[in-house]
mmCIF file of C-alpha atoms and ligand atoms in Angstrom:
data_model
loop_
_atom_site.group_PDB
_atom_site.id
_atom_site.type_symbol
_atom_site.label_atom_id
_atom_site.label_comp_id
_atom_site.label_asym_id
_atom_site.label_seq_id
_atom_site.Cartn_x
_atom_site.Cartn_y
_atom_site.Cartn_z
ATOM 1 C CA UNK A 1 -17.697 97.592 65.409
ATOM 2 C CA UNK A 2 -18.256 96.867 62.007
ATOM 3 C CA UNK A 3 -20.216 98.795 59.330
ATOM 4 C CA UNK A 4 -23.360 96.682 58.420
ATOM 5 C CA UNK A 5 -23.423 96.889 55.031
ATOM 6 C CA UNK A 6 -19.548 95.714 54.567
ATOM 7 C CA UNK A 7 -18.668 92.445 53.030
ATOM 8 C CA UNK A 8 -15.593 90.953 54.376
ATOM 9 C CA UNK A 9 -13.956 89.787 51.347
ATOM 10 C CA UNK A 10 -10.983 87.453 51.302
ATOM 11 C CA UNK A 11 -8.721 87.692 47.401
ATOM 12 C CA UNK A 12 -5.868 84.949 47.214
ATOM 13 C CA UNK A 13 -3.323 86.159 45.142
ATOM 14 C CA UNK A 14 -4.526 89.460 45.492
ATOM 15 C CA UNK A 15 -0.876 91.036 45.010
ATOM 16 C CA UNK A 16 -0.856 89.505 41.447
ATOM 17 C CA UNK A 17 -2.171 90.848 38.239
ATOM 18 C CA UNK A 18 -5.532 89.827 37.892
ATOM 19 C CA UNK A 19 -5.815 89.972 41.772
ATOM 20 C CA UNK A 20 -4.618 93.632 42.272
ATOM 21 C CA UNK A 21 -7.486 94.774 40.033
ATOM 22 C CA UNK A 22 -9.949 92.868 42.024
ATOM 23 C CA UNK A 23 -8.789 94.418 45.206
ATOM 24 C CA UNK A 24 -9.225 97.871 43.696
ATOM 25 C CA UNK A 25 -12.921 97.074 42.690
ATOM 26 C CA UNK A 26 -13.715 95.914 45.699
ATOM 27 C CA UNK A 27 -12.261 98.342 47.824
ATOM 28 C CA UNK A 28 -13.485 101.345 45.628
ATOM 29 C CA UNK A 29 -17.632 99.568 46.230
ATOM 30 C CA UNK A 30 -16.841 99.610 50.006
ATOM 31 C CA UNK A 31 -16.253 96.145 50.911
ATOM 32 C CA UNK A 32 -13.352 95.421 53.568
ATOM 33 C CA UNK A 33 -10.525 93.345 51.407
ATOM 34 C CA UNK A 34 -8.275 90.879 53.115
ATOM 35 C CA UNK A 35 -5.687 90.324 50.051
ATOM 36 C CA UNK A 36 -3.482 87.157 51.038
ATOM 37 C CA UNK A 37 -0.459 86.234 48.720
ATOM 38 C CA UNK A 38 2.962 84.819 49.215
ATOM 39 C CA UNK A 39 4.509 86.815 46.440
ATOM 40 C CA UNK A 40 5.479 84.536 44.465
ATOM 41 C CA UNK A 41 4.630 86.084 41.099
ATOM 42 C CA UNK A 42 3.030 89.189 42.632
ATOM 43 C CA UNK A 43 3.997 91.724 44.120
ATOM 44 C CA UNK A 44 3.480 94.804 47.014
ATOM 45 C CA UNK A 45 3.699 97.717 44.237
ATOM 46 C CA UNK A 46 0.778 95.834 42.924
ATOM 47 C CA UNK A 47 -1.169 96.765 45.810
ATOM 48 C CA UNK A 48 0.282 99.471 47.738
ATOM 49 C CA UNK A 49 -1.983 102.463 46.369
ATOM 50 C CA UNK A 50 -4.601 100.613 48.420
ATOM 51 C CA UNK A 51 -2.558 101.090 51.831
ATOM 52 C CA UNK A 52 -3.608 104.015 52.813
ATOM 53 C CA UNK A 53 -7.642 102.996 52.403
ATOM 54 C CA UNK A 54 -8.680 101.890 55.863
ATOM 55 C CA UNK A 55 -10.963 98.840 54.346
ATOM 56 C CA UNK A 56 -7.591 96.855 52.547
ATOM 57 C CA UNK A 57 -5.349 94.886 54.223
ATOM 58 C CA UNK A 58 -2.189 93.006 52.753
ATOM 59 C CA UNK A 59 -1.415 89.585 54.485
ATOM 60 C CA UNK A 60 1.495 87.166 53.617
ATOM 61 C CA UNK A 61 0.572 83.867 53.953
ATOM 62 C CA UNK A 62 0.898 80.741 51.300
ATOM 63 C CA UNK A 63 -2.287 79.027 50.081
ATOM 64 C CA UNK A 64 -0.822 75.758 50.641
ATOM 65 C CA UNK A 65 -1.301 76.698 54.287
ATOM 66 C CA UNK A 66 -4.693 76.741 56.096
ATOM 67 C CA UNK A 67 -5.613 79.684 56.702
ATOM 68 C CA UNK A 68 -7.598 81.111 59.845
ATOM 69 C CA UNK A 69 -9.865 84.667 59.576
ATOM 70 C CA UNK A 70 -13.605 85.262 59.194
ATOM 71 C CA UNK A 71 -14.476 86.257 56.081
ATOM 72 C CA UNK A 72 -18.207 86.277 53.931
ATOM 73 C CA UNK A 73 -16.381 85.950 50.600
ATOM 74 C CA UNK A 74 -13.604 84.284 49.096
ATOM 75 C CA UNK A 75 -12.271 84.972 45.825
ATOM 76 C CA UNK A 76 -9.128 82.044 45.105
ATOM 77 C CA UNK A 77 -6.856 83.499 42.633
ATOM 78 C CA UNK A 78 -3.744 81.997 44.110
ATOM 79 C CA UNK A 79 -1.717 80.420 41.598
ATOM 80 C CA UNK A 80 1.062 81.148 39.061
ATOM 81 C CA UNK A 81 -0.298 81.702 35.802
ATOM 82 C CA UNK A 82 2.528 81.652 33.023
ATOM 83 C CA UNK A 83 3.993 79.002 32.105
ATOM 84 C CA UNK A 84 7.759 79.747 33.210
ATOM 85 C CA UNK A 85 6.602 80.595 36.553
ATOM 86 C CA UNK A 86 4.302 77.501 36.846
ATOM 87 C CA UNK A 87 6.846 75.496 35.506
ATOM 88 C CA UNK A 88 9.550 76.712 37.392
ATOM 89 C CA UNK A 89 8.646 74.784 40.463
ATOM 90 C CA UNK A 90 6.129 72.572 39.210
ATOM 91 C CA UNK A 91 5.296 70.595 42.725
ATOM 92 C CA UNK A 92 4.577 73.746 44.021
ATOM 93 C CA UNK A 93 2.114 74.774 41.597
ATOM 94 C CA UNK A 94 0.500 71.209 41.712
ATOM 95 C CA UNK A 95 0.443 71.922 45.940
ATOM 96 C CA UNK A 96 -0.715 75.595 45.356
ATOM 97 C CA UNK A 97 -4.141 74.741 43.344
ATOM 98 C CA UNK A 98 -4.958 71.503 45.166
ATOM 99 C CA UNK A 99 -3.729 71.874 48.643
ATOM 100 C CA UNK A 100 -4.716 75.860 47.949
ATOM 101 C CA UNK A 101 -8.483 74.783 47.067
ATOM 102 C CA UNK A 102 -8.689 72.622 50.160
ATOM 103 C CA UNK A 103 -7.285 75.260 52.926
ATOM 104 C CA UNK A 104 -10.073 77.265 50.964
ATOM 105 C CA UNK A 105 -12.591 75.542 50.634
ATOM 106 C CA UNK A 106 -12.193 74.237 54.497
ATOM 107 C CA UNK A 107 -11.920 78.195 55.095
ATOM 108 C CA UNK A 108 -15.495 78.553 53.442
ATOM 109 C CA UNK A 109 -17.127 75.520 55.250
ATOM 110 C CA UNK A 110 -16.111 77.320 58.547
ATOM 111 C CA UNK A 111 -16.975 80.480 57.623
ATOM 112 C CA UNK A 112 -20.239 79.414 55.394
ATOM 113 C CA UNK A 113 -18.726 82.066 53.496
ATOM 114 C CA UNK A 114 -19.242 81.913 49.325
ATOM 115 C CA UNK A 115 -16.043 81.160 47.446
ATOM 116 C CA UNK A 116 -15.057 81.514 43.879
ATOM 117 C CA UNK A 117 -12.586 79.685 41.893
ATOM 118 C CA UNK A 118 -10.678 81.010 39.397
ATOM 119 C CA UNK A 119 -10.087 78.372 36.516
ATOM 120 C CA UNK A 120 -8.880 78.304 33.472
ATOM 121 C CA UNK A 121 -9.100 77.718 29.304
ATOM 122 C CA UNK A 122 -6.324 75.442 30.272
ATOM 123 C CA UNK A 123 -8.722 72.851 31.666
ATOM 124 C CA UNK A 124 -9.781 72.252 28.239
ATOM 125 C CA UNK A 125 -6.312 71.184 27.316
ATOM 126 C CA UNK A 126 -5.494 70.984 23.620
ATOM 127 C CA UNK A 127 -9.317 71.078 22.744
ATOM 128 C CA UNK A 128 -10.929 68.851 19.718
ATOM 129 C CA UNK A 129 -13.980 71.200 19.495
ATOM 130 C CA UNK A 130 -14.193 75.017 18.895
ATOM 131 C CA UNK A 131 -15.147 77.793 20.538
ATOM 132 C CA UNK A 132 -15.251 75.487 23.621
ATOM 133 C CA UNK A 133 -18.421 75.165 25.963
ATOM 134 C CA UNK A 134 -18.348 74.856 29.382
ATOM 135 C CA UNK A 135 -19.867 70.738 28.688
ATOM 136 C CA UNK A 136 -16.646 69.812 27.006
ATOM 137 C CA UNK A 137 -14.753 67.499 29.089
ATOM 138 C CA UNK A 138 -10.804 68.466 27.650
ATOM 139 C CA UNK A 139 -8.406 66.925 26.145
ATOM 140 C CA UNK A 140 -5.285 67.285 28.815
ATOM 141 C CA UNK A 141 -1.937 65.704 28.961
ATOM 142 C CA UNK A 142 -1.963 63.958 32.113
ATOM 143 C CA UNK A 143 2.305 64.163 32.006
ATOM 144 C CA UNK A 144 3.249 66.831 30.257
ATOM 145 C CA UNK A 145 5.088 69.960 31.223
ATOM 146 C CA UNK A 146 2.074 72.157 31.557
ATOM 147 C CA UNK A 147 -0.348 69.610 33.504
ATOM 148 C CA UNK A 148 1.237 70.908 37.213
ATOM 149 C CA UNK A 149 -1.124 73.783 35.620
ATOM 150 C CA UNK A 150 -3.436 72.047 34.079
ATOM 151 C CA UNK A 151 -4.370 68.947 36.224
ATOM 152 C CA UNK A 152 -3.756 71.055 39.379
ATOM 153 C CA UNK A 153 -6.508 73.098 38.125
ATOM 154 C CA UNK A 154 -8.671 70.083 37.177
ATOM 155 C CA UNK A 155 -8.497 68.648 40.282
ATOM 156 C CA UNK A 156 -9.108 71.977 42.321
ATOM 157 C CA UNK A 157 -12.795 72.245 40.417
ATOM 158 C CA UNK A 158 -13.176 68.548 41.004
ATOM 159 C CA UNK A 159 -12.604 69.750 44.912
ATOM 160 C CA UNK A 160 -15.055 72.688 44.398
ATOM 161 C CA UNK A 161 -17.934 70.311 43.249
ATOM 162 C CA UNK A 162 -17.168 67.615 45.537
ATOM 163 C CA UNK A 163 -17.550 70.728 48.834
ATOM 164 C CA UNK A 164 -20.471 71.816 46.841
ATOM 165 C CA UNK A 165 -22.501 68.578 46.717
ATOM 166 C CA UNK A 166 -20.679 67.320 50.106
ATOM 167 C CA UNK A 167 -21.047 69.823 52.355
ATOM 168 C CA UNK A 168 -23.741 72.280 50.329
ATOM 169 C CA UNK A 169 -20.780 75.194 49.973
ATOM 170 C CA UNK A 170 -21.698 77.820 48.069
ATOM 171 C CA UNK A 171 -19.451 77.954 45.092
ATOM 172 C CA UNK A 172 -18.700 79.631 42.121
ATOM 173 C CA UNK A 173 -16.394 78.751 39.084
ATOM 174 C CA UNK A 174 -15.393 80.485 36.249
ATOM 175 C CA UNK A 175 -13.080 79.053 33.649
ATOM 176 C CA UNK A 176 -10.633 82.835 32.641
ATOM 177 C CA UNK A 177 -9.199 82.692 29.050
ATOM 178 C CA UNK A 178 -6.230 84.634 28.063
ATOM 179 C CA UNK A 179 -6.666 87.999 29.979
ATOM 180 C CA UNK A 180 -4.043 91.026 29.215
ATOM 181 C CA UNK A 181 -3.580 94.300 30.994
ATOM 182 C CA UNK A 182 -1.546 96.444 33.071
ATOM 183 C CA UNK A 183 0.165 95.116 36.004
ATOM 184 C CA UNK A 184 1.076 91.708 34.346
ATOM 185 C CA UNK A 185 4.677 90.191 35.098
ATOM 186 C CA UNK A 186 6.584 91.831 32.285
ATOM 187 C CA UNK A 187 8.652 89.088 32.118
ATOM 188 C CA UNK A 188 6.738 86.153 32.633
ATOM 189 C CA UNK A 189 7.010 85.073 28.965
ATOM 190 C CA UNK A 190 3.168 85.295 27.956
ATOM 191 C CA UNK A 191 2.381 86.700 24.531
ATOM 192 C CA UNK A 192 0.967 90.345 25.231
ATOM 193 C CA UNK A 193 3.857 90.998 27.400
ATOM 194 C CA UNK A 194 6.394 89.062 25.752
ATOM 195 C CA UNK A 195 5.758 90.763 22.070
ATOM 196 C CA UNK A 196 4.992 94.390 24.039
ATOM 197 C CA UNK A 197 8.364 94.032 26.084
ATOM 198 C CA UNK A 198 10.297 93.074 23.097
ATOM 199 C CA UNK A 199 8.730 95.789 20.940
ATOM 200 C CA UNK A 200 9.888 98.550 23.594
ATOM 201 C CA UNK A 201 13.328 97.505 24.026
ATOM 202 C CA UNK A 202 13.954 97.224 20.396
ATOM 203 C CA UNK A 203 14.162 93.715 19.857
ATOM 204 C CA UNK A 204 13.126 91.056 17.986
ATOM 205 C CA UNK A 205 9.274 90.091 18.286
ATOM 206 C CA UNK A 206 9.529 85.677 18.854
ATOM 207 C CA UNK A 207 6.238 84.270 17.247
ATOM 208 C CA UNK A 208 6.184 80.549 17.974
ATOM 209 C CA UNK A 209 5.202 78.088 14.610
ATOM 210 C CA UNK A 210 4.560 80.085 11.657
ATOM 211 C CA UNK A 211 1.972 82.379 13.915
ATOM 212 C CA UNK A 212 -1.308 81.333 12.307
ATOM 213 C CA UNK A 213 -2.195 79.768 15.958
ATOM 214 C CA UNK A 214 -4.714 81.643 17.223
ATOM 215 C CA UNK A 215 -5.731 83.037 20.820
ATOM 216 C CA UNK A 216 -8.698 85.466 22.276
ATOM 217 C CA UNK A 217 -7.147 87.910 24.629
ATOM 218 C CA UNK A 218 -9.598 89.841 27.232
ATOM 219 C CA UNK A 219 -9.194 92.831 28.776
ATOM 220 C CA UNK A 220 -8.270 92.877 32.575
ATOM 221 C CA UNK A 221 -11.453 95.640 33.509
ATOM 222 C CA UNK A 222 -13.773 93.294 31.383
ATOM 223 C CA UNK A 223 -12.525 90.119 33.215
ATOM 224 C CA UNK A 224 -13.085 91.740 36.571
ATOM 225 C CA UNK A 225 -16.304 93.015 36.240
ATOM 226 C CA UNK A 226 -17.690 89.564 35.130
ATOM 227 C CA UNK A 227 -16.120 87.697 38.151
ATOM 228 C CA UNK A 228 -17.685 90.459 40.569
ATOM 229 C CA UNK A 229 -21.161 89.576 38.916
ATOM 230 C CA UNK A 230 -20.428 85.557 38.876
ATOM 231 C CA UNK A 231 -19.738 86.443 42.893
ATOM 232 C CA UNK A 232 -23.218 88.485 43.065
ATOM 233 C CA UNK A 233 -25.394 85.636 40.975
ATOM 234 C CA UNK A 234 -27.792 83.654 43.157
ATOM 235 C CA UNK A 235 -26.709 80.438 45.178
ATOM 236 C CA UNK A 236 -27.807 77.674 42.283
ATOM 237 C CA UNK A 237 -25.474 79.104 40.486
ATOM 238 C CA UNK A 238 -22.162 77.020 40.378
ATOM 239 C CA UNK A 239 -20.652 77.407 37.152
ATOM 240 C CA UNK A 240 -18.489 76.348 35.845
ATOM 241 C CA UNK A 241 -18.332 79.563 33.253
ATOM 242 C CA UNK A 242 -16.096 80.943 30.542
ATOM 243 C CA UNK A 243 -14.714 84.334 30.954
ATOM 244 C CA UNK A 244 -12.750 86.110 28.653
ATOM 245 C CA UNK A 245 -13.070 87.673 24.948
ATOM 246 C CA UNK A 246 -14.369 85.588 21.562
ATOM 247 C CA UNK A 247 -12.442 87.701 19.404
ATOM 248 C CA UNK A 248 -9.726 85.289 17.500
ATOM 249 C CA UNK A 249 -6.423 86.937 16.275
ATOM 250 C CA UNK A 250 -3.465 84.868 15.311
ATOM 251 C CA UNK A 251 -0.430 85.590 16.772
ATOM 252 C CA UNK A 252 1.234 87.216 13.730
ATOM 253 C CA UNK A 253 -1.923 90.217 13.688
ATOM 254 C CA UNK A 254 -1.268 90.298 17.614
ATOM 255 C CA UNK A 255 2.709 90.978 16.686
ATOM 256 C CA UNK A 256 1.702 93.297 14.172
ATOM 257 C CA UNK A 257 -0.629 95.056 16.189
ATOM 258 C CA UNK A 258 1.686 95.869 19.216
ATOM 259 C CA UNK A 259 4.470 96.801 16.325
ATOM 260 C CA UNK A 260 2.506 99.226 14.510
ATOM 261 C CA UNK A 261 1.045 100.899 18.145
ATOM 262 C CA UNK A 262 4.427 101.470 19.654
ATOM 263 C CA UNK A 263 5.933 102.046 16.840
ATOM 264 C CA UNK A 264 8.683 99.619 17.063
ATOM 265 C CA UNK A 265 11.459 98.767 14.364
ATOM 266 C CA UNK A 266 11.474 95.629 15.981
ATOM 267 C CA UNK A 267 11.746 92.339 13.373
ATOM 268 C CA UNK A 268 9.723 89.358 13.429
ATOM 269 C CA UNK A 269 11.325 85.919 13.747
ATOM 270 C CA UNK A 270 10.577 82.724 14.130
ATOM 271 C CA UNK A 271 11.070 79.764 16.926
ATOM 272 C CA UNK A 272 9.936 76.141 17.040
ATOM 273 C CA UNK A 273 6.443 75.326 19.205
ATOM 274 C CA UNK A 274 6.749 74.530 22.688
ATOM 275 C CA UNK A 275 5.300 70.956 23.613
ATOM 276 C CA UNK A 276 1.566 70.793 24.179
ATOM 277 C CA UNK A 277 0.931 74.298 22.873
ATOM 278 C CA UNK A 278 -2.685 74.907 21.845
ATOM 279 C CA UNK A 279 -3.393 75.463 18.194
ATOM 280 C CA UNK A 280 -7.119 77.023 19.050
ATOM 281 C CA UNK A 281 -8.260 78.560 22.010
ATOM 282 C CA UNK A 282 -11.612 80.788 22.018
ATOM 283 C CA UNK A 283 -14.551 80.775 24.229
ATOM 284 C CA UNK A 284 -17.863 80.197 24.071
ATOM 285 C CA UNK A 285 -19.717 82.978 25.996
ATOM 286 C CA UNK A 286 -23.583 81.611 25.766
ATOM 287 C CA UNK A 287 -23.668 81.103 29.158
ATOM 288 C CA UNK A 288 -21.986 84.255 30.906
ATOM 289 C CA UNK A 289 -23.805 85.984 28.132
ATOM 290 C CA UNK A 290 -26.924 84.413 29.681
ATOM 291 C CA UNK A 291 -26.262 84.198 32.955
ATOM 292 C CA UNK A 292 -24.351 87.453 34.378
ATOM 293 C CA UNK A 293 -25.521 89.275 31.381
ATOM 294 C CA UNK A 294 -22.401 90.365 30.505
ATOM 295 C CA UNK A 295 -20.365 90.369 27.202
ATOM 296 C CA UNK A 296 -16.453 92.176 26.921
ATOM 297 C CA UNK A 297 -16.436 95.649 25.854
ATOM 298 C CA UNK A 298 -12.861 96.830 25.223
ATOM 299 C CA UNK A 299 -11.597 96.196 21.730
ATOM 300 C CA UNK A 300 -8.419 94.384 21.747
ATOM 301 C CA UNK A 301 -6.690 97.623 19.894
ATOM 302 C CA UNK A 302 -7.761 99.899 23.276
ATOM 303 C CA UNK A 303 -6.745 97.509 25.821
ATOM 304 C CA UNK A 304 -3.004 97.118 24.069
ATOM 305 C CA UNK A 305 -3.252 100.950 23.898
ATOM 306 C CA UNK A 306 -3.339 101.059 28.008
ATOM 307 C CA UNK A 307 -1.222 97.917 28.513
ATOM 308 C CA UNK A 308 1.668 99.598 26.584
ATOM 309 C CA UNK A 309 0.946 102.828 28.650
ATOM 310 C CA UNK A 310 1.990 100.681 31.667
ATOM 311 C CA UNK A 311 4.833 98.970 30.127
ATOM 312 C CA UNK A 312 6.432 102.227 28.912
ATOM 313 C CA UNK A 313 6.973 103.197 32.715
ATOM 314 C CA UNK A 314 8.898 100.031 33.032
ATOM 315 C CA UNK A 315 11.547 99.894 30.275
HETATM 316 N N1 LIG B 401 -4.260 86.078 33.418
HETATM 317 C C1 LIG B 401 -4.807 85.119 32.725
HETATM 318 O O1 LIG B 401 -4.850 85.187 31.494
HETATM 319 C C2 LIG B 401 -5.419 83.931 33.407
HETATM 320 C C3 LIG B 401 -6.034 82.959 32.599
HETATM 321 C C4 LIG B 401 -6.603 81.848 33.209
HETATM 322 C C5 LIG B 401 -6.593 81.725 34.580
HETATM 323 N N2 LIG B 401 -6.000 82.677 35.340
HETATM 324 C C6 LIG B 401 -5.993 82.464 36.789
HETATM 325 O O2 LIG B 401 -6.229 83.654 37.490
HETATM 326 C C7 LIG B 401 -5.454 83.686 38.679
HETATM 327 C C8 LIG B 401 -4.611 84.946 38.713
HETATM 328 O O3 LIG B 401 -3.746 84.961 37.597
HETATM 329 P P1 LIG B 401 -2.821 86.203 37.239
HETATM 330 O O4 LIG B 401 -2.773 86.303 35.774
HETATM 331 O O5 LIG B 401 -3.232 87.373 38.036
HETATM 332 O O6 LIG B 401 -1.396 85.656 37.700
HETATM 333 P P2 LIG B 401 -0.353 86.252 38.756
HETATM 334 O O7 LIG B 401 0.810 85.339 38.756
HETATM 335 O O8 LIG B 401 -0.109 87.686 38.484
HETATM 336 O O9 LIG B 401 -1.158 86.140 40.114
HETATM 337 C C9 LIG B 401 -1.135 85.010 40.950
HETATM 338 C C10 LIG B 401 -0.889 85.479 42.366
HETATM 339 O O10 LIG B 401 -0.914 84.336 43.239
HETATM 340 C C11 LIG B 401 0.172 84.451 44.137
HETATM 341 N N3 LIG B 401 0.514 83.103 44.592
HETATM 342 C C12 LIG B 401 1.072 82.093 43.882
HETATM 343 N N4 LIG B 401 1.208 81.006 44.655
HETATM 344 C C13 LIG B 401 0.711 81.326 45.886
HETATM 345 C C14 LIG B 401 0.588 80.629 47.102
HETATM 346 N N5 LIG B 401 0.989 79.359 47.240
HETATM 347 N N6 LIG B 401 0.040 81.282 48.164
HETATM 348 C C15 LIG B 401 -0.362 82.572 48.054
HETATM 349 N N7 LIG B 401 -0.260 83.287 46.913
HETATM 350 C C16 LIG B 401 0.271 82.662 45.848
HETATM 351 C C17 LIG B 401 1.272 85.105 43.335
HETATM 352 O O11 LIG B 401 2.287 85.700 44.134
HETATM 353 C C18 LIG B 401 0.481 86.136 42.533
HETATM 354 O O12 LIG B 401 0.331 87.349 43.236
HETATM 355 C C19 LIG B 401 -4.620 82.406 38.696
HETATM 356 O O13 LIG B 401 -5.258 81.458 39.508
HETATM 357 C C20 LIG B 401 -4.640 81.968 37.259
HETATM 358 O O14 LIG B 401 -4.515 80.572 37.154
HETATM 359 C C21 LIG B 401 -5.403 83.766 34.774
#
């Protein structure tokens, strides 16, 4: 029989980056975590310090798939999240958020289990206003290279809101801007990895434009703990709301930062923008402030501190 007092907890794209660290929150508070992913972009190492804990188990399945189990919790993190993996088969990323959502959100109405969608900054496109609020509507290329992202996202909170006022599912978004940490694809071409990876080996750091472009970068423990309390917040609360961290550095002080902490004689050159690259990107946090009562603690210097940590093991 079951313990009582043990959610059953279902984490799509659990074997990923942001996943993995959900998994070991959850299993370390004493829930029982069913972590589904095709491994795509994630993978078992990700996970497999949680095999020997009797409440985890590791299923492969693909999102685009329905999926059958009894769960009181779904968290739907399924999805590549870098652009060369999201671009690399774009159909399948367009399938993976939309088809995803609905095998999950038809999980949920089954179950009546609470489900949480993991959005993005990206929803806001190439935004005219800054920071951005959760009210602004986007400004998205409908047909660009990034909208199998993008638009698949769109559509899967569309999908969210439609279950919620269709069929009274209990649902949560939040909208995740850049998050950074161990346990992210080292080569999956996004900035914190990119520059750290390129710092270690000795290379030459690739800053995109003339690097005044700016980003906010969160740290993965941060992140986590404010989806865990967007999970716990009563059932009028829908989102959707930002997560991540409102501190703005431009990607030359991020280069310089990761330079002068490993210590790198790595050079500094640079390469044309990619299309439909963001200029701005920071969010507003009013709302999570408000709501979850949360804020990010780590400072962006300690969080590169621990991400190099993990990247030294793999160079
Ligand atoms: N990390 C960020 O900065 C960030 C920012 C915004 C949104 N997000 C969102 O958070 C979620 C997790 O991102 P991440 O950074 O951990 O990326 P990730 O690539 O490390 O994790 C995604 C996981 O989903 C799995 N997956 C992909 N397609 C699947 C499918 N069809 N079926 C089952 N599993 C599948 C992958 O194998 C991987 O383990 C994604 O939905 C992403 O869009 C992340």
């Amino acid at each position: 029989m079951r313990e009582k007092y043990k959610k059953r907890i279902l984490v799509t794209g659990g074997a990923g980056f942001l996943g993995s660290h959900l998994c070991d929150r959850l299993v370390e508070r004493g829930d029982d975590v069913l972590c589904v992913d095709n491994f795509f972009t994630g993978s078992k190492a990700n996970v497999a310090h949680l095999f020997e804990r009797s409440n985890f188990e590791l299923m492969r399945h693909d999102v685009t798939f329905p999926l059958y189990v009894e769960v009181d919790e779904i968290y739907n993190l399924a999805c590549p999240a870098s652009p060369i993996h999201y671009q690399h088969d774009p159909v399948q990323t367009t399938k993976t958020s939309v088809h995803g959502a609905i095998n999950m959100l038809g999980l949920a109405k089954r179950c009546k289990a609470k489900i949480l969608q993991a959005s993005t900054s990206e929803v806001y496109g190439d935004p005219e206003v800054h920071p951005q609020k959760e009210e602004y509507w986007g400004r998205v290329n409908p047909i660009g290279i990034r909208s199998c992202y993008d638009e698949g996202k769109r559509c899967a909170e569309t999908l969210f809101f439609d279950y919620y006022r269709q069929h009274q599912l209990k649902i949560k978004v939040v909208r995740i801007f850049n998050t950074y940490g161990p346990r992210m694809h080292p080569n999956d071409g996004r900035v914190v990895s990119n520059f750290i990876m390129q710092a270690l080996r000795g290379e030459d750091i690739t800053l995109y434009g003339d690097g005044t472009q700016t980003r906010s970068f969160c740290y993965v423990d941060d992140l986590i703990e404010a989806m865990i309390r967007m999970m716990d917040t009563s059932d009028d609360v829908t989102g959707p709301i930002n997560i991540g961290n409102p501190g703005e550095f431009t990607m030359k002080e991020l280069a310089e930062q990761v330079l002068e902490l490993t210590g790198s004689r790595s050079q500094i050159i640079h390469l044309p923008m990619p299309a439909d690259d963001p200029r701005q990107r920071r969010p507003d946090l009013d709302l999570a402030n408000r709501v979850l009562n949360w804020a990010p603690s780590v400072p962006l210097r300690d969080g590169l501190k621990k991400t190099i940590t993990y990247f030294e093991q793999l160079v």
